[in-house]
């Protein structure tokens, strides 16, 4: 019997002796191993946490000893339970940390699957064909100039929450918020066919546009827009499909899941030139959209983009 607690050592040994067993005592793993080498017991009952040499290390030493390796050893039940509870707490912490990181940019269903180990995600930066949605709003600054800073923050969070829900409901990944602009990815980290990427992206754009209309109606009823010449906030969106490097960027202290490359810039520039309350898509995206849902717009020379981009207006109704 190996235990550093004298009261427990005495208590358990008395129970065993009362049952007819001869009991040898040791106060830690070092003493226990010496006693075992000298007396060759039929069974070793040991505590887990002890000074000098722990119960786990004692068992390893016994298993490595030619003469003692066949001796059965039991960790005390209370310590096994404590160990199991600690493993459970560690697992819960790991799940929490995993979910807290992933829920920043992934839909809840994917977060749950990844945390449970049912979905393998490779977040290392690598080139991938993705569809990028970049949206912004017109008029928010003008509205914010009439409000207190705290109220502006509340309205911005209300807007970003609605946009995030629209993206997540469409199976997209929220890349980042840049002020009141939103960037979303389709096809990373979850792999999707080009057609499915576009289907989800245009679905998200439609939901985002409708969500903003609902917010405007709510803000109108609250007197935030529509008074003192403050117009309703309007939505602009650009969608492009192309290759980008996607993954976790940063270091041990700070990192983000994002996409970089010319394809991202094209989506952002499309948003900049889109008419308010419209969605402008590139020809690469239009290839996967029904003809009755698009109207040819124009070929644009976008800022910072060498190539001319053929664009189409998307009907989100």
Short mmCIF file of C-alpha atoms in Angstrom, two decimals:
data_model
loop_
_atom_site.label_atom_id
_atom_site.label_comp_id
_atom_site.label_asym_id
_atom_site.label_seq_id
_atom_site.Cartn_x
_atom_site.Cartn_y
_atom_site.Cartn_z
CA UNK A 1 0.00 0.00 0.00
CA UNK A 2 1.66 3.22 -1.23
CA UNK A 3 0.21 6.57 -0.12
CA UNK A 4 1.65 9.81 1.24
CA UNK A 5 -1.45 10.44 3.37
CA UNK A 6 -0.87 8.68 6.72
CA UNK A 7 -4.54 8.64 7.73
CA UNK A 8 -5.64 7.08 4.46
CA UNK A 9 -2.68 4.71 4.49
CA UNK A 10 -3.70 3.47 7.95
CA UNK A 11 -7.42 3.34 7.14
CA UNK A 12 -7.08 1.26 3.96
CA UNK A 13 -4.41 -1.03 5.42
CA UNK A 14 -6.63 -1.85 8.39
CA UNK A 15 -9.52 -2.79 6.10
CA UNK A 16 -7.23 -5.07 4.09
CA UNK A 17 -5.72 -6.65 7.20
CA UNK A 18 -9.19 -7.28 8.59
CA UNK A 19 -9.89 -9.23 5.40
CA UNK A 20 -6.85 -11.44 6.01
CA UNK A 21 -4.23 -9.74 3.83
CA UNK A 22 -0.67 -9.03 4.88
CA UNK A 23 -0.02 -5.37 4.10
CA UNK A 24 3.30 -3.59 3.52
CA UNK A 25 3.31 0.21 3.67
CA UNK A 26 5.23 2.91 1.80
CA UNK A 27 4.95 6.72 1.81
CA UNK A 28 5.81 7.43 -1.82
CA UNK A 29 6.74 5.75 -5.08
CA UNK A 30 10.43 5.56 -4.24
CA UNK A 31 9.78 3.71 -0.97
CA UNK A 32 7.12 1.59 -2.66
CA UNK A 33 9.49 0.43 -5.38
CA UNK A 34 12.16 -0.46 -2.81
CA UNK A 35 9.65 -2.45 -0.74
CA UNK A 36 8.35 -4.20 -3.85
CA UNK A 37 11.87 -5.17 -4.95
CA UNK A 38 12.60 -6.56 -1.49
CA UNK A 39 9.31 -8.31 -0.69
CA UNK A 40 7.75 -9.15 -4.07
CA UNK A 41 4.08 -8.41 -3.21
CA UNK A 42 1.13 -10.08 -4.95
CA UNK A 43 -0.62 -6.72 -5.51
CA UNK A 44 0.35 -3.06 -5.38
CA UNK A 45 -2.24 -0.48 -4.39
CA UNK A 46 -0.95 3.05 -4.95
CA UNK A 47 -1.97 6.67 -4.71
CA UNK A 48 -1.64 8.81 -7.87
CA UNK A 49 -0.16 12.10 -6.68
CA UNK A 50 2.80 11.65 -4.29
CA UNK A 51 6.12 13.40 -3.64
CA UNK A 52 9.46 12.08 -4.91
CA UNK A 53 7.93 9.48 -7.29
CA UNK A 54 4.25 9.50 -8.30
CA UNK A 55 1.95 6.52 -8.59
CA UNK A 56 2.06 6.59 -12.40
CA UNK A 57 5.87 6.68 -12.38
CA UNK A 58 5.92 3.84 -9.85
CA UNK A 59 3.81 1.71 -12.15
CA UNK A 60 6.11 2.52 -15.10
CA UNK A 61 9.12 1.46 -13.03
CA UNK A 62 7.41 -1.79 -12.08
CA UNK A 63 6.53 -2.56 -15.70
CA UNK A 64 10.13 -1.94 -16.73
CA UNK A 65 11.56 -4.19 -14.01
CA UNK A 66 12.25 -7.74 -15.16
CA UNK A 67 11.24 -9.27 -11.81
CA UNK A 68 8.23 -7.07 -10.97
CA UNK A 69 6.62 -6.40 -14.37
CA UNK A 70 3.94 -9.08 -13.85
CA UNK A 71 2.79 -7.65 -10.51
CA UNK A 72 -0.76 -6.25 -10.76
CA UNK A 73 -1.05 -2.60 -9.69
CA UNK A 74 -4.14 -0.56 -8.90
CA UNK A 75 -4.40 3.23 -8.68
CA UNK A 76 -6.79 4.19 -5.89
CA UNK A 77 -10.35 4.57 -7.09
CA UNK A 78 -10.69 8.13 -5.80
CA UNK A 79 -7.70 9.19 -7.85
CA UNK A 80 -8.96 7.44 -10.96
CA UNK A 81 -12.22 9.34 -10.60
CA UNK A 82 -10.35 12.60 -10.05
CA UNK A 83 -8.17 11.88 -13.07
CA UNK A 84 -11.23 11.18 -15.21
CA UNK A 85 -12.90 14.38 -14.01
CA UNK A 86 -9.76 16.32 -14.85
CA UNK A 87 -9.67 14.78 -18.33
CA UNK A 88 -13.28 15.81 -18.77
CA UNK A 89 -12.49 19.37 -17.69
CA UNK A 90 -9.55 19.51 -20.10
CA UNK A 91 -11.76 18.23 -22.92
CA UNK A 92 -14.41 20.81 -22.07
CA UNK A 93 -11.76 23.53 -22.08
CA UNK A 94 -10.41 22.32 -25.43
CA UNK A 95 -13.92 22.31 -26.87
CA UNK A 96 -14.53 25.81 -25.52
CA UNK A 97 -11.28 27.14 -26.98
CA UNK A 98 -11.94 25.44 -30.31
CA UNK A 99 -15.46 26.76 -30.50
CA UNK A 100 -14.53 30.27 -29.35
CA UNK A 101 -12.03 30.54 -32.22
CA UNK A 102 -14.11 28.88 -34.92
CA UNK A 103 -17.40 30.60 -34.10
CA UNK A 104 -15.76 33.90 -35.07
CA UNK A 105 -15.97 32.96 -38.75
CA UNK A 106 -17.85 29.64 -39.20
CA UNK A 107 -21.55 28.78 -39.09
CA UNK A 108 -22.67 27.14 -35.79
CA UNK A 109 -23.29 23.77 -37.45
CA UNK A 110 -19.68 23.61 -38.69
CA UNK A 111 -18.31 24.76 -35.32
CA UNK A 112 -20.22 22.01 -33.55
CA UNK A 113 -19.03 19.36 -36.00
CA UNK A 114 -15.41 20.52 -35.81
CA UNK A 115 -15.38 20.65 -32.00
CA UNK A 116 -16.85 17.13 -31.85
CA UNK A 117 -14.19 15.84 -34.21
CA UNK A 118 -16.71 15.07 -36.95
CA UNK A 119 -15.29 17.67 -39.33
CA UNK A 120 -11.60 17.97 -40.16
CA UNK A 121 -10.50 21.51 -40.97
CA UNK A 122 -7.15 22.30 -42.53
CA UNK A 123 -6.53 25.96 -41.69
CA UNK A 124 -2.99 26.14 -43.07
CA UNK A 125 -2.59 28.87 -45.73
CA UNK A 126 -2.88 27.41 -49.23
CA UNK A 127 -4.17 28.51 -52.66
CA UNK A 128 -7.85 27.68 -53.17
CA UNK A 129 -10.59 28.52 -55.62
CA UNK A 130 -13.15 30.46 -53.60
CA UNK A 131 -15.97 32.90 -54.03
CA UNK A 132 -15.56 36.21 -52.18
CA UNK A 133 -18.43 38.44 -51.14
CA UNK A 134 -17.58 41.98 -50.08
CA UNK A 135 -20.33 44.26 -48.84
CA UNK A 136 -20.53 47.78 -47.46
CA UNK A 137 -23.25 50.27 -46.61
CA UNK A 138 -23.88 53.82 -47.71
CA UNK A 139 -25.27 56.37 -45.28
CA UNK A 140 -24.22 54.86 -41.98
CA UNK A 141 -21.70 57.63 -41.29
CA UNK A 142 -24.32 60.29 -41.98
CA UNK A 143 -26.71 58.54 -39.59
CA UNK A 144 -23.96 58.12 -36.98
CA UNK A 145 -23.24 61.86 -36.99
CA UNK A 146 -26.67 62.46 -35.42
CA UNK A 147 -26.21 59.97 -32.57
CA UNK A 148 -24.10 59.44 -29.46
CA UNK A 149 -21.09 57.15 -29.77
CA UNK A 150 -22.59 54.42 -27.59
CA UNK A 151 -25.74 54.34 -29.71
CA UNK A 152 -23.67 54.22 -32.91
CA UNK A 153 -21.82 51.19 -31.57
CA UNK A 154 -25.12 49.48 -30.70
CA UNK A 155 -26.53 50.06 -34.19
CA UNK A 156 -23.31 48.90 -35.87
CA UNK A 157 -23.33 45.69 -33.84
CA UNK A 158 -27.00 45.21 -34.68
CA UNK A 159 -26.17 45.54 -38.37
CA UNK A 160 -23.10 43.25 -38.24
CA UNK A 161 -25.06 40.61 -36.32
CA UNK A 162 -27.77 40.62 -38.99
CA UNK A 163 -25.18 40.35 -41.79
CA UNK A 164 -23.36 37.52 -40.01
CA UNK A 165 -26.58 35.59 -39.61
CA UNK A 166 -27.37 35.98 -43.30
CA UNK A 167 -23.91 34.66 -44.23
CA UNK A 168 -23.99 31.79 -41.75
CA UNK A 169 -27.53 30.82 -42.80
CA UNK A 170 -26.18 30.54 -46.34
CA UNK A 171 -23.23 28.35 -45.32
CA UNK A 172 -20.56 31.02 -45.70
CA UNK A 173 -17.49 31.99 -43.69
CA UNK A 174 -17.18 35.46 -42.19
CA UNK A 175 -13.67 36.60 -43.03
CA UNK A 176 -13.62 40.00 -41.37
CA UNK A 177 -15.39 43.23 -40.49
CA UNK A 178 -13.75 46.45 -41.68
CA UNK A 179 -15.78 49.18 -40.03
CA UNK A 180 -19.23 48.63 -41.51
CA UNK A 181 -17.86 46.52 -44.40
CA UNK A 182 -18.16 42.74 -44.33
CA UNK A 183 -16.06 40.17 -46.18
CA UNK A 184 -17.30 36.59 -46.53
CA UNK A 185 -15.86 33.46 -48.16
CA UNK A 186 -17.57 30.51 -49.79
CA UNK A 187 -15.52 27.38 -50.40
CA UNK A 188 -13.15 27.74 -47.44
CA UNK A 189 -12.50 26.15 -45.07
CA UNK A 190 -15.36 23.90 -46.20
CA UNK A 191 -14.63 22.71 -49.73
CA UNK A 192 -17.45 23.41 -52.19
CA UNK A 193 -17.85 23.11 -55.93
CA UNK A 194 -17.60 26.41 -57.85
CA UNK A 195 -21.32 26.25 -58.61
CA UNK A 196 -22.25 25.67 -54.96
CA UNK A 197 -19.98 28.51 -53.88
CA UNK A 198 -21.82 30.93 -56.15
CA UNK A 199 -25.23 29.61 -55.16
CA UNK A 200 -24.48 30.22 -51.50
CA UNK A 201 -22.86 33.61 -52.11
CA UNK A 202 -25.79 35.06 -54.04
CA UNK A 203 -28.20 33.58 -51.49
CA UNK A 204 -26.25 35.36 -48.75
CA UNK A 205 -26.30 38.66 -50.68
CA UNK A 206 -30.07 38.46 -51.04
CA UNK A 207 -30.52 37.71 -47.33
CA UNK A 208 -28.17 40.54 -46.38
CA UNK A 209 -30.09 43.01 -48.55
CA UNK A 210 -33.42 41.92 -47.05
CA UNK A 211 -32.00 42.02 -43.52
CA UNK A 212 -30.87 45.62 -44.03
CA UNK A 213 -34.32 46.57 -45.28
CA UNK A 214 -35.77 45.16 -42.06
CA UNK A 215 -33.21 47.11 -40.01
CA UNK A 216 -34.07 50.31 -41.88
CA UNK A 217 -37.75 49.76 -41.10
CA UNK A 218 -36.93 49.26 -37.43
CA UNK A 219 -34.69 52.33 -37.38
CA UNK A 220 -37.40 54.33 -39.14
CA UNK A 221 -39.90 53.38 -36.42
CA UNK A 222 -37.35 54.41 -33.80
CA UNK A 223 -36.81 57.77 -35.47
CA UNK A 224 -33.16 57.06 -36.25
CA UNK A 225 -33.57 57.45 -40.03
CA UNK A 226 -36.17 59.43 -41.92
CA UNK A 227 -35.93 62.44 -39.61
CA UNK A 228 -33.79 65.55 -39.96
CA UNK A 229 -33.00 64.58 -43.53
CA UNK A 230 -31.21 61.34 -42.51
CA UNK A 231 -31.77 58.81 -45.33
CA UNK A 232 -32.08 55.07 -44.90
CA UNK A 233 -28.85 53.09 -44.98
CA UNK A 234 -28.21 51.44 -48.38
CA UNK A 235 -26.41 48.22 -49.30
CA UNK A 236 -23.62 47.65 -51.84
CA UNK A 237 -22.10 44.28 -52.63
CA UNK A 238 -19.48 42.79 -54.93
CA UNK A 239 -18.98 39.06 -55.59
CA UNK A 240 -16.09 37.45 -57.44
CA UNK A 241 -14.75 33.93 -57.84
CA UNK A 242 -11.05 33.21 -58.19
CA UNK A 243 -7.95 31.77 -56.56
CA UNK A 244 -6.70 33.18 -53.25
CA UNK A 245 -4.40 32.02 -50.49
CA UNK A 246 -6.66 31.08 -47.59
CA UNK A 247 -5.81 30.06 -44.03
CA UNK A 248 -4.69 31.25 -40.62
CA UNK A 249 -2.33 34.23 -40.80
CA UNK A 250 -0.45 35.70 -37.86
CA UNK A 251 1.56 34.30 -34.99
CA UNK A 252 1.16 32.57 -31.63
CA UNK A 253 -0.16 35.74 -29.97
CA UNK A 254 -2.62 36.84 -32.66
CA UNK A 255 -3.91 35.18 -35.80
CA UNK A 256 -6.93 35.36 -38.11
CA UNK A 257 -8.49 33.18 -40.74
CA UNK A 258 -8.51 35.18 -43.96
CA UNK A 259 -7.93 35.20 -47.71
CA UNK A 260 -5.37 37.28 -49.61
CA UNK A 261 -4.76 37.87 -53.30
CA UNK A 262 -6.06 39.76 -56.36
CA UNK A 263 -9.39 37.90 -56.27
CA UNK A 264 -10.14 39.49 -52.89
CA UNK A 265 -9.28 42.92 -54.26
CA UNK A 266 -11.62 42.42 -57.23
CA UNK A 267 -14.57 41.65 -54.95
CA UNK A 268 -13.80 44.73 -52.84
CA UNK A 269 -13.51 46.98 -55.92
CA UNK A 270 -16.76 45.63 -57.35
CA UNK A 271 -18.47 46.66 -54.15
CA UNK A 272 -17.01 50.15 -54.41
CA UNK A 273 -18.44 50.77 -57.90
CA UNK A 274 -21.80 49.06 -57.28
CA UNK A 275 -24.90 51.23 -57.20
CA UNK A 276 -26.55 51.59 -53.77
CA UNK A 277 -28.89 48.69 -52.97
CA UNK A 278 -27.37 46.52 -55.67
CA UNK A 279 -25.12 43.48 -56.05
CA UNK A 280 -22.43 43.57 -58.73
CA UNK A 281 -20.84 40.27 -59.81
CA UNK A 282 -17.96 39.36 -62.09
CA UNK A 283 -18.25 37.23 -65.23
CA UNK A 284 -16.62 34.34 -63.32
CA UNK A 285 -19.61 34.37 -60.96
CA UNK A 286 -22.19 35.08 -63.67
CA UNK A 287 -21.23 31.83 -65.41
CA UNK A 288 -23.03 29.95 -62.63
CA UNK A 289 -26.13 32.17 -62.39
CA UNK A 290 -29.38 31.78 -64.35
CA UNK A 291 -29.55 34.27 -67.24
CA UNK A 292 -32.86 35.73 -66.08
CA UNK A 293 -31.24 36.79 -62.80
CA UNK A 294 -28.42 38.89 -64.27
CA UNK A 295 -28.13 41.98 -66.44
CA UNK A 296 -24.90 42.81 -68.24
CA UNK A 297 -23.44 45.97 -66.74
CA UNK A 298 -20.08 47.03 -68.21
CA UNK A 299 -16.41 46.17 -68.45
CA UNK A 300 -14.58 47.99 -65.69
CA UNK A 301 -10.97 48.91 -65.13
CA UNK A 302 -10.89 48.54 -61.36
CA UNK A 303 -8.43 50.37 -59.16
CA UNK A 304 -5.35 48.26 -58.47
CA UNK A 305 -6.47 45.51 -60.90
CA UNK A 306 -4.49 45.07 -64.14
CA UNK A 307 -7.18 43.20 -66.03
CA UNK A 308 -10.51 44.56 -67.24
CA UNK A 309 -13.39 42.95 -65.34
CA UNK A 310 -16.68 42.23 -67.11
CA UNK A 311 -19.51 42.81 -64.63
CA UNK A 312 -23.19 41.98 -64.25
CA UNK A 313 -25.98 43.29 -62.04
CA UNK A 314 -27.61 40.57 -59.95
CA UNK A 315 -31.35 40.44 -59.38
CA UNK A 316 -31.75 39.40 -55.72
CA UNK A 317 -35.58 39.21 -55.72
#
